[in-house]
C-alpha cells in the first residue's frame, strides 16, 4: 500500500457510498478501502459527509464586507443599492477592496467554498475594482479559484464610458463578459447591450454571465434576447443568465415559449435566493412576490440551474457568512423544493451543478481529480442543508486549509435526542 500525503478515512460521499480518499500532491490518487495505508496526515471522517467543495457562481467581491459604508440601504431595493454602491466606489481605495476581498476569501475557505465567480464593476474610469480583484485572484490562486466577470454596473449604454472600460477590463485579464440590460434606459437599449456584449464574447472566445431581468417587471424580457444572441452566435453552453426574477411574474403562455428557447441555447440559470427574497417585491403590498425565478420548471426542461450567493454584507444585503448551505437552505424554501430528491438537488446545486457552470474540469472525488474537498459534521446532503453544520476539515489543492474541532453543542439540535436541556431539567 503506497503512502499518501493525506488520508481521509471512512467518510460518506454525497451519493451515500463510504470510502477512504488518498491524496498525493494536489491530486486524489486513490479511493476505496485503503486499509493499512500510511499518510503524513490522517483525517478520520467516519460518520461524516465528505463532499467536493462548495462553488459560488455569482458574487460581488468588490463590494463585499462594506456594509454601512457610507450608509445603509434604507429602502432595501436593488436600485438604492446600486446608488449606494455608486457613492462607495467614489471613495473606496484599491488597497481597501483587496483587504475586504481577502477577508471574504478566508471566510469562504473556512466554509469549504473553494471556487467563486465574482462580478467586478467596470463603470469606473480608474478600474480600481478590476485592479484589486485581479491581484486577489493571483494571491488566492493556491487555495481558491476566483473567476472574474466584467460587469458594467451602471449600464453598458447608460454609462458613457462603460463599453470602453469593459473592453479595457477584458484586456487586463478579466475572464467573463457580464452585463445588466434591465438597468439600461429602455428595453431597446437593454436588448442592444445584450447584442453588443455577446458579440464581444464571441469575438474573444469568452463566456458570458449576465445579470438579466433582476426586476419584478413581467415585461422585462432580456433573457429572450440573451437566448437569441447565444443561439445566433454559436455561444451555446458558455452563457449564464443570473437572477431572471422577472420570470416569476411573466404570463404562463409566454414562459411556455421562453423556457424551450433557454434550453435550446444551453443557457445556465443562476438564481440568488438570499438576496432576491430580500430585494424583490418591495413595491408589492399583498400578495407579495417571492423574488425567485422558475427553478423547478427550468430544471424539468433540462436547463442547468445553480444557486448563487450574490452578496455578503454590502449595499444590497446586510447578512451572510460565505456559507453556500445558507444559500441552498433559502433556495429550497422559496422554490418549494421539499421532496427528498429536490432537497438533495439543492445540495448538488451548490456543488457539482455550480462547478459545471464555472467549467471546473478536475472537480470531484474521483481518482485524478483535484484534491479539494470538505468534511461536514452531517450524515448526508439533506442533513447538511438542514443543519448547515461545522466544516470539520477543508482540503484545497492537496493542503489542509481549515480545520475545526467537533462541537458537542450540536447535541442541543433537535435531531439529537440526548439534549443538554433534557439532562439539565431532568432532576427538577
Ligand atoms: Fe449580482
CSV table of C-alpha atoms and ligand atoms in Angstrom, one decimal:
chain,number,residue,atom,x,y,z
A,1,UNK,CA,0.0,0.0,0.0
A,2,UNK,CA,1.6,3.3,-1.1
A,3,UNK,CA,1.9,6.2,1.4
A,4,UNK,CA,-0.1,9.3,0.9
A,5,UNK,CA,0.3,12.9,1.9
A,6,UNK,CA,-3.2,13.0,3.3
A,7,UNK,CA,-5.6,10.2,4.0
A,8,UNK,CA,-9.3,10.9,4.7
A,9,UNK,CA,-10.9,7.8,6.2
A,10,UNK,CA,-14.4,6.4,6.4
A,11,UNK,CA,-16.3,9.4,5.0
A,12,UNK,CA,-19.7,9.2,3.4
A,13,UNK,CA,-19.9,10.7,-0.1
A,14,UNK,CA,-23.0,12.7,-1.3
A,15,UNK,CA,-24.2,9.6,-3.2
A,16,UNK,CA,-24.2,7.6,0.0
A,17,UNK,CA,-21.2,5.4,-0.6
A,18,UNK,CA,-18.5,5.2,2.0
A,19,UNK,CA,-14.8,5.2,1.1
A,20,UNK,CA,-11.3,6.4,2.1
A,21,UNK,CA,-9.6,9.0,0.0
A,22,UNK,CA,-5.8,9.1,-0.6
A,23,UNK,CA,-4.2,12.3,-1.6
A,24,UNK,CA,-0.7,12.8,-3.1
A,25,UNK,CA,0.4,16.3,-4.1
A,26,UNK,CA,-2.6,18.2,-5.4
A,27,UNK,CA,-4.5,15.1,-6.7
A,28,UNK,CA,-6.8,12.4,-5.4
A,29,UNK,CA,-4.7,9.3,-6.2
A,30,UNK,CA,-6.9,6.6,-4.6
A,31,UNK,CA,-10.4,6.0,-3.3
A,32,UNK,CA,-11.9,2.9,-1.8
A,33,UNK,CA,-11.0,0.7,1.2
A,34,UNK,CA,-7.4,1.8,1.9
A,35,UNK,CA,-6.8,-0.3,4.9
A,36,UNK,CA,-3.2,-0.2,6.1
A,37,UNK,CA,-2.3,2.9,4.1
A,38,UNK,CA,0.0,5.3,5.7
A,39,UNK,CA,-0.1,9.1,5.3
A,40,UNK,CA,1.6,12.2,6.7
A,41,UNK,CA,-1.9,13.5,7.8
A,42,UNK,CA,-4.9,11.3,8.6
A,43,UNK,CA,-8.4,12.8,8.9
A,44,UNK,CA,-10.9,10.4,10.4
A,45,UNK,CA,-14.2,11.3,8.7
A,46,UNK,CA,-16.2,8.2,9.9
A,47,UNK,CA,-19.8,9.2,10.1
A,48,UNK,CA,-19.2,12.5,8.4
A,49,UNK,CA,-20.2,13.7,4.9
A,50,UNK,CA,-17.3,14.2,2.6
A,51,UNK,CA,-18.1,16.4,-0.4
A,52,UNK,CA,-16.3,18.1,-3.2
A,53,UNK,CA,-16.0,21.8,-2.3
A,54,UNK,CA,-18.8,24.3,-2.5
A,55,UNK,CA,-18.8,26.6,-5.5
A,56,UNK,CA,-20.4,30.0,-5.8
A,57,UNK,CA,-21.3,31.0,-9.4
A,58,UNK,CA,-22.4,34.6,-8.6
A,59,UNK,CA,-20.8,37.1,-6.2
A,60,UNK,CA,-19.7,40.7,-5.9
A,61,UNK,CA,-16.3,40.7,-4.3
A,62,UNK,CA,-15.5,44.4,-4.9
A,63,UNK,CA,-18.5,45.4,-2.7
A,64,UNK,CA,-18.4,42.6,0.0
A,65,UNK,CA,-17.9,43.5,3.7
A,66,UNK,CA,-18.6,47.1,3.1
A,67,UNK,CA,-22.0,47.2,4.9
A,68,UNK,CA,-22.8,50.6,6.3
A,69,UNK,CA,-20.2,52.5,4.2
A,70,UNK,CA,-21.1,55.3,3.7
A,71,UNK,CA,-24.6,54.5,4.9
A,72,UNK,CA,-27.2,51.6,4.8
A,73,UNK,CA,-29.8,50.9,2.1
A,74,UNK,CA,-32.9,52.4,3.7
A,75,UNK,CA,-35.4,51.2,1.1
A,76,UNK,CA,-33.9,47.8,0.8
A,77,UNK,CA,-34.3,47.9,-3.0
A,78,UNK,CA,-31.9,46.9,-5.8
A,79,UNK,CA,-32.0,50.5,-7.2
A,80,UNK,CA,-31.0,52.2,-3.9
A,81,UNK,CA,-28.3,49.5,-3.5
A,82,UNK,CA,-26.9,50.5,-6.9
A,83,UNK,CA,-27.0,54.2,-6.0
A,84,UNK,CA,-25.2,53.4,-2.7
A,85,UNK,CA,-22.5,51.4,-4.4
A,86,UNK,CA,-22.0,54.4,-6.7
A,87,UNK,CA,-21.3,56.5,-3.6
A,88,UNK,CA,-19.0,53.9,-2.1
A,89,UNK,CA,-16.9,53.3,-5.2
A,90,UNK,CA,-16.1,57.0,-5.4
A,91,UNK,CA,-14.2,56.8,-2.1
A,92,UNK,CA,-13.1,53.2,-1.9
A,93,UNK,CA,-9.4,52.5,-2.5
A,94,UNK,CA,-7.8,49.6,-4.3
A,95,UNK,CA,-6.0,48.5,-1.0
A,96,UNK,CA,-9.2,48.6,0.9
A,97,UNK,CA,-11.0,46.5,-1.8
A,98,UNK,CA,-8.1,44.0,-1.7
A,99,UNK,CA,-8.3,43.8,2.1
A,100,UNK,CA,-12.1,43.2,2.2
A,101,UNK,CA,-11.9,40.6,-0.6
A,102,UNK,CA,-9.1,38.7,1.0
A,103,UNK,CA,-11.0,38.6,4.3
A,104,UNK,CA,-14.0,37.3,2.5
A,105,UNK,CA,-11.9,34.6,0.8
A,106,UNK,CA,-10.8,33.5,4.3
A,107,UNK,CA,-14.4,33.2,5.3
A,108,UNK,CA,-15.1,31.2,2.2
A,109,UNK,CA,-12.3,28.8,2.8
A,110,UNK,CA,-13.4,28.1,6.3
A,111,UNK,CA,-16.9,27.2,4.9
A,112,UNK,CA,-15.4,24.9,2.3
A,113,UNK,CA,-16.2,27.3,-0.5
A,114,UNK,CA,-13.2,27.0,-2.8
A,115,UNK,CA,-14.4,28.4,-6.2
A,116,UNK,CA,-16.1,31.7,-6.8
A,117,UNK,CA,-17.3,33.6,-9.9
A,118,UNK,CA,-17.3,37.3,-8.9
A,119,UNK,CA,-18.6,40.2,-11.0
A,120,UNK,CA,-16.4,43.3,-10.9
A,121,UNK,CA,-17.7,46.8,-11.7
A,122,UNK,CA,-16.2,48.2,-14.9
A,123,UNK,CA,-18.1,51.6,-14.7
A,124,UNK,CA,-15.2,53.4,-13.2
A,125,UNK,CA,-12.5,55.1,-15.3
A,126,UNK,CA,-9.8,54.1,-12.8
A,127,UNK,CA,-10.9,50.4,-12.9
A,128,UNK,CA,-9.6,50.1,-9.3
A,129,UNK,CA,-12.0,47.3,-8.6
A,130,UNK,CA,-10.7,45.4,-11.5
A,131,UNK,CA,-7.1,46.0,-10.5
A,132,UNK,CA,-7.9,44.9,-6.9
A,133,UNK,CA,-9.6,41.7,-7.8
A,134,UNK,CA,-7.1,40.7,-10.5
A,135,UNK,CA,-4.5,41.0,-7.7
A,136,UNK,CA,-6.7,39.0,-5.3
A,137,UNK,CA,-7.2,36.3,-8.0
A,138,UNK,CA,-3.4,35.7,-8.0
A,139,UNK,CA,-3.0,35.9,-4.3
A,140,UNK,CA,-5.7,33.3,-3.6
A,141,UNK,CA,-4.9,31.0,-6.6
A,142,UNK,CA,-3.0,28.4,-4.4
A,143,UNK,CA,-6.2,27.8,-2.4
A,144,UNK,CA,-9.2,29.3,-4.1
A,145,UNK,CA,-10.3,29.5,-7.8
A,146,UNK,CA,-11.6,33.0,-8.5
A,147,UNK,CA,-13.2,33.7,-11.8
A,148,UNK,CA,-13.9,37.4,-12.7
A,149,UNK,CA,-16.8,38.8,-14.8
A,150,UNK,CA,-16.5,42.3,-16.4
A,151,UNK,CA,-19.7,43.9,-15.1
A,152,UNK,CA,-20.8,47.4,-16.4
A,153,UNK,CA,-22.9,48.0,-13.2
A,154,UNK,CA,-24.3,51.3,-14.4
A,155,UNK,CA,-25.3,50.0,-17.9
A,156,UNK,CA,-23.2,49.4,-20.9
A,157,UNK,CA,-25.1,52.1,-22.9
A,158,UNK,CA,-26.4,54.2,-20.0
A,159,UNK,CA,-22.9,54.9,-18.7
A,160,UNK,CA,-20.9,57.0,-21.2
A,161,UNK,CA,-17.5,55.1,-20.8
A,162,UNK,CA,-18.8,51.7,-19.8
A,163,UNK,CA,-18.1,50.0,-23.1
A,164,UNK,CA,-14.6,51.3,-23.4
A,165,UNK,CA,-13.8,50.4,-19.7
A,166,UNK,CA,-15.4,46.9,-20.1
A,167,UNK,CA,-13.1,46.2,-23.0
A,168,UNK,CA,-10.1,47.5,-21.0
A,169,UNK,CA,-11.0,45.2,-18.1
A,170,UNK,CA,-11.1,42.2,-20.5
A,171,UNK,CA,-7.8,43.3,-22.0
A,172,UNK,CA,-6.4,43.3,-18.4
A,173,UNK,CA,-7.4,39.7,-17.9
A,174,UNK,CA,-10.9,39.6,-16.6
A,175,UNK,CA,-12.3,36.2,-17.6
A,176,UNK,CA,-16.0,36.5,-18.5
A,177,UNK,CA,-18.3,39.1,-20.2
A,178,UNK,CA,-21.2,40.5,-18.0
A,179,UNK,CA,-24.0,43.0,-18.4
A,180,UNK,CA,-27.2,44.4,-16.8
A,181,UNK,CA,-29.7,45.0,-19.6
A,182,UNK,CA,-32.6,45.8,-17.3
A,183,UNK,CA,-30.7,48.8,-16.0
A,184,UNK,CA,-30.4,50.4,-19.4
A,185,UNK,CA,-32.7,53.4,-20.1
A,186,UNK,CA,-35.1,51.5,-22.4
A,187,UNK,CA,-36.0,47.9,-23.3
A,188,UNK,CA,-34.4,48.6,-26.7
A,189,UNK,CA,-31.1,49.7,-25.2
A,190,UNK,CA,-31.2,46.6,-23.0
A,191,UNK,CA,-31.6,44.4,-26.0
A,192,UNK,CA,-28.8,46.3,-27.8
A,193,UNK,CA,-26.5,45.9,-24.8
A,194,UNK,CA,-27.1,42.1,-24.9
A,195,UNK,CA,-26.2,42.1,-28.6
A,196,UNK,CA,-23.0,44.1,-28.1
A,197,UNK,CA,-21.8,42.1,-25.2
A,198,UNK,CA,-22.5,38.7,-26.8
A,199,UNK,CA,-20.6,39.9,-29.9
A,200,UNK,CA,-17.6,40.8,-27.7
A,201,UNK,CA,-17.7,37.4,-26.1
A,202,UNK,CA,-17.9,35.6,-29.4
A,203,UNK,CA,-15.0,37.6,-30.9
A,204,UNK,CA,-12.8,36.9,-27.9
A,205,UNK,CA,-13.8,33.3,-27.2
A,206,UNK,CA,-15.1,34.2,-23.8
A,207,UNK,CA,-18.1,33.0,-21.6
A,208,UNK,CA,-21.0,35.3,-20.8
A,209,UNK,CA,-22.7,35.7,-17.4
A,210,UNK,CA,-25.3,38.5,-17.5
A,211,UNK,CA,-27.4,39.9,-14.7
A,212,UNK,CA,-30.7,39.5,-16.5
A,213,UNK,CA,-34.2,40.8,-15.7
A,214,UNK,CA,-33.5,41.3,-12.0
A,215,UNK,CA,-36.8,43.1,-11.6
A,216,UNK,CA,-40.4,42.4,-10.7
A,217,UNK,CA,-41.5,43.7,-14.1
A,218,UNK,CA,-43.1,40.9,-16.2
A,219,UNK,CA,-42.3,42.8,-19.3
A,220,UNK,CA,-38.5,42.7,-18.7
A,221,UNK,CA,-37.6,40.0,-21.2
A,222,UNK,CA,-33.9,40.3,-21.8
A,223,UNK,CA,-33.4,36.6,-21.2
A,224,UNK,CA,-35.2,36.2,-24.5
A,225,UNK,CA,-32.6,38.4,-26.2
A,226,UNK,CA,-29.8,36.6,-24.4
A,227,UNK,CA,-31.1,33.2,-25.7
A,228,UNK,CA,-31.5,34.6,-29.2
A,229,UNK,CA,-27.9,36.1,-29.3
A,230,UNK,CA,-26.5,32.9,-27.8
A,231,UNK,CA,-28.1,30.8,-30.4
A,232,UNK,CA,-27.3,33.2,-33.3
A,233,UNK,CA,-23.6,33.5,-32.4
A,234,UNK,CA,-23.0,29.8,-31.5
A,235,UNK,CA,-22.3,30.5,-27.8
A,236,UNK,CA,-24.3,27.5,-26.6
A,237,UNK,CA,-23.0,26.0,-23.4
A,238,UNK,CA,-21.0,29.0,-22.3
A,239,UNK,CA,-23.7,31.6,-21.3
A,240,UNK,CA,-25.4,32.1,-18.0
A,241,UNK,CA,-28.3,34.2,-17.1
A,242,UNK,CA,-28.2,35.4,-13.5
A,243,UNK,CA,-31.3,36.3,-11.4
A,244,UNK,CA,-34.0,36.1,-14.0
A,245,UNK,CA,-36.5,37.2,-11.4
A,246,UNK,CA,-39.0,38.8,-13.8
A,247,UNK,CA,-39.9,35.2,-14.9
A,248,UNK,CA,-41.8,34.8,-11.6
A,249,UNK,CA,-44.3,37.4,-12.9
A,250,UNK,CA,-44.5,36.5,-16.6
A,251,UNK,CA,-47.5,35.2,-18.2
A,252,UNK,CA,-47.5,31.4,-18.3
A,253,UNK,CA,-48.2,31.2,-22.0
A,254,UNK,CA,-45.1,33.4,-22.8
A,255,UNK,CA,-43.0,31.3,-20.4
A,256,UNK,CA,-44.1,28.1,-22.2
A,257,UNK,CA,-42.3,29.6,-25.3
A,258,UNK,CA,-39.4,31.1,-23.4
A,259,UNK,CA,-38.1,28.1,-21.4
A,260,UNK,CA,-37.5,26.0,-24.5
A,261,UNK,CA,-35.6,28.9,-26.0
A,262,UNK,CA,-33.3,29.0,-22.9
A,263,UNK,CA,-32.9,25.2,-23.1
A,264,UNK,CA,-32.1,25.3,-26.9
A,265,UNK,CA,-29.4,28.0,-26.2
A,266,UNK,CA,-28.0,25.8,-23.4
A,267,UNK,CA,-28.0,28.8,-21.1
A,268,UNK,CA,-27.4,28.1,-17.4
A,269,UNK,CA,-29.6,29.9,-14.8
A,270,UNK,CA,-28.2,31.3,-11.6
A,271,UNK,CA,-30.9,32.5,-9.1
A,272,UNK,CA,-29.7,34.1,-5.9
A,273,UNK,CA,-32.4,33.4,-3.4
A,274,UNK,CA,-31.0,35.1,-0.3
A,275,UNK,CA,-30.7,38.4,-2.0
A,276,UNK,CA,-33.8,38.3,-4.1
A,277,UNK,CA,-36.1,37.2,-1.4
A,278,UNK,CA,-34.8,40.4,0.4
A,279,UNK,CA,-34.8,42.8,-2.6
A,280,UNK,CA,-37.8,41.9,-4.8
A,281,UNK,CA,-41.4,42.6,-4.1
A,282,UNK,CA,-40.6,45.8,-2.3
A,283,UNK,CA,-43.3,47.6,-4.3
A,284,UNK,CA,-45.9,45.0,-3.6
A,285,UNK,CA,-48.4,45.2,-0.9
A,286,UNK,CA,-50.1,41.7,-0.8
A,287,UNK,CA,-49.9,39.2,-2.4
A,288,UNK,CA,-46.1,39.9,-2.2
A,289,UNK,CA,-43.9,38.1,-4.7
A,290,UNK,CA,-41.1,35.8,-3.7
A,291,UNK,CA,-38.4,37.2,-6.0
A,292,UNK,CA,-37.3,33.9,-7.4
A,293,UNK,CA,-37.2,32.6,-11.0
A,294,UNK,CA,-38.9,29.4,-12.1
A,295,UNK,CA,-36.3,27.0,-10.8
A,296,UNK,CA,-38.1,23.6,-10.9
A,297,UNK,CA,-39.8,24.4,-14.3
A,298,UNK,CA,-36.4,25.2,-15.9
A,299,UNK,CA,-34.8,22.0,-14.4
A,300,UNK,CA,-37.7,20.0,-15.7
A,301,UNK,CA,-36.8,21.4,-19.2
A,302,UNK,CA,-33.2,20.3,-18.8
A,303,UNK,CA,-31.8,23.7,-18.0
A,304,UNK,CA,-28.9,23.7,-15.6
A,305,UNK,CA,-29.7,25.8,-12.5
A,306,UNK,CA,-27.2,26.7,-9.8
A,307,UNK,CA,-27.8,28.7,-6.6
A,308,UNK,CA,-25.6,31.8,-6.2
A,309,UNK,CA,-24.7,33.8,-3.1
A,310,UNK,CA,-24.6,37.3,-4.8
A,311,UNK,CA,-23.8,39.5,-1.7
A,312,UNK,CA,-22.5,39.4,1.8
A,313,UNK,CA,-22.6,42.5,4.0
A,314,UNK,CA,-22.7,45.1,1.2
A,315,UNK,CA,-25.1,47.8,-0.2
A,316,UNK,CA,-27.7,45.1,-1.2
A,317,UNK,CA,-27.6,42.6,1.7
A,318,UNK,CA,-26.7,43.1,5.3
A,319,UNK,CA,-26.1,39.5,6.4
A,320,UNK,CA,-24.2,36.5,5.1
A,321,UNK,CA,-21.4,34.2,6.1
A,322,UNK,CA,-20.0,32.8,2.8
A,323,UNK,CA,-21.9,29.6,3.6
A,324,UNK,CA,-23.4,28.1,0.4
A,325,UNK,CA,-25.6,25.9,2.6
A,326,UNK,CA,-27.4,29.1,3.7
A,327,UNK,CA,-28.0,29.8,0.0
A,328,UNK,CA,-29.3,26.2,-0.6
A,329,UNK,CA,-31.5,26.4,2.5
A,330,UNK,CA,-33.2,29.6,1.4
A,331,UNK,CA,-33.4,28.4,-2.2
A,332,UNK,CA,-35.1,25.2,-1.1
A,333,UNK,CA,-37.7,27.1,0.8
A,334,UNK,CA,-38.5,29.8,-1.8
A,335,UNK,CA,-38.6,27.3,-4.7
A,336,UNK,CA,-40.5,24.9,-2.5
A,337,UNK,CA,-38.1,22.1,-3.3
A,338,UNK,CA,-39.3,19.9,-0.4
A,339,UNK,CA,-39.2,16.3,-1.7
A,340,UNK,CA,-36.1,14.2,-0.7
A,341,UNK,CA,-34.9,14.3,-4.3
A,342,UNK,CA,-35.4,18.1,-4.5
A,343,UNK,CA,-33.6,18.7,-1.2
A,344,UNK,CA,-30.6,16.6,-2.4
A,345,UNK,CA,-30.6,18.5,-5.6
A,346,UNK,CA,-30.3,21.8,-3.7
A,347,UNK,CA,-27.0,20.4,-2.3
A,348,UNK,CA,-25.9,19.5,-5.8
A,349,UNK,CA,-26.8,23.0,-6.9
A,350,UNK,CA,-24.1,24.5,-4.6
A,351,UNK,CA,-21.6,21.8,-5.5
A,352,UNK,CA,-21.5,19.9,-8.8
A,353,UNK,CA,-24.0,22.0,-10.7
A,354,UNK,CA,-22.1,25.2,-9.9
A,355,UNK,CA,-18.8,23.5,-10.7
A,356,UNK,CA,-20.1,22.7,-14.2
A,357,UNK,CA,-21.4,26.3,-14.7
A,358,UNK,CA,-17.9,27.6,-13.9
A,359,UNK,CA,-16.3,25.0,-16.2
A,360,UNK,CA,-14.2,23.4,-13.4
A,361,UNK,CA,-12.8,20.3,-15.2
A,362,UNK,CA,-11.0,18.5,-12.4
A,363,UNK,CA,-13.7,18.7,-9.8
A,364,UNK,CA,-15.0,15.7,-7.8
A,365,UNK,CA,-13.9,12.9,-5.5
A,366,UNK,CA,-12.7,10.5,-8.2
A,367,UNK,CA,-9.1,9.4,-8.8
A,368,UNK,CA,-7.3,12.1,-10.8
A,369,UNK,CA,-9.5,14.9,-9.5
A,370,UNK,CA,-8.0,18.0,-7.8
A,371,UNK,CA,-7.6,17.2,-4.1
A,372,UNK,CA,-10.1,19.7,-2.9
A,373,UNK,CA,-12.9,18.6,-0.5
A,374,UNK,CA,-14.8,19.4,2.6
A,375,UNK,CA,-15.7,17.2,5.6
A,376,UNK,CA,-19.0,18.2,7.2
A,377,UNK,CA,-20.5,17.3,10.6
A,378,UNK,CA,-23.5,15.7,8.9
A,379,UNK,CA,-24.5,12.3,7.7
A,380,UNK,CA,-25.9,13.2,4.2
A,381,UNK,CA,-26.6,16.1,1.9
A,382,UNK,CA,-30.2,16.6,3.3
A,383,UNK,CA,-28.9,16.8,6.8
A,384,UNK,CA,-26.2,19.2,5.6
A,385,UNK,CA,-28.8,21.6,4.2
A,386,UNK,CA,-31.0,21.2,7.3
A,387,UNK,CA,-28.2,21.8,9.9
A,388,UNK,CA,-25.7,23.9,7.9
A,389,UNK,CA,-23.1,22.2,10.2
A,390,UNK,CA,-19.5,22.8,11.0
A,391,UNK,CA,-16.9,22.2,8.4
A,392,UNK,CA,-14.6,19.9,10.3
A,393,UNK,CA,-11.9,19.9,7.6
A,394,UNK,CA,-11.3,21.7,4.3
A,395,UNK,CA,-8.7,20.5,1.9
A,396,UNK,CA,-7.8,22.7,-1.1
A,397,UNK,CA,-5.4,21.5,-3.8
A,398,UNK,CA,-3.8,19.0,-1.6
A,399,UNK,CA,-3.4,21.1,1.5
A,400,UNK,CA,-5.4,21.2,4.7
A,401,UNK,CA,-6.6,24.8,4.8
A,402,UNK,CA,-9.1,24.8,7.6
A,403,UNK,CA,-10.0,22.5,10.5
A,404,UNK,CA,-12.4,22.7,13.3
A,405,UNK,CA,-12.9,20.6,16.4
A,406,UNK,CA,-16.2,18.7,16.5
A,407,UNK,CA,-18.5,20.8,18.7
A,408,UNK,CA,-20.7,19.0,21.2
A,409,UNK,CA,-23.0,22.0,21.4
A,410,UNK,CA,-24.8,20.4,18.4
A,411,UNK,CA,-26.3,18.0,21.0
A,412,UNK,CA,-28.9,20.7,21.5
A,413,UNK,CA,-30.1,20.4,17.9
A,414,UNK,CA,-33.5,18.8,17.5
A,415,UNK,CA,-32.2,15.7,15.7
A,416,UNK,CA,-30.1,14.7,18.7
A,417,UNK,CA,-32.3,13.1,21.4
A,418,UNK,CA,-29.9,13.4,24.3
A,419,UNK,CA,-30.2,17.1,24.5
A,420,UNK,CA,-28.3,19.2,27.1
A,421,UNK,CA,-31.6,20.8,28.1
A,422,UNK,CA,-33.3,17.5,28.8
A,423,UNK,CA,-30.4,16.4,31.1
A,424,UNK,CA,-30.4,19.8,32.8
A,425,UNK,CA,-34.0,19.7,33.6
A,426,UNK,CA,-34.2,16.0,34.4
A,427,UNK,CA,-33.9,16.5,38.2
A,428,UNK,CA,-36.2,19.4,38.6
B,1,LIG,FE1,-25.4,40.2,-8.8
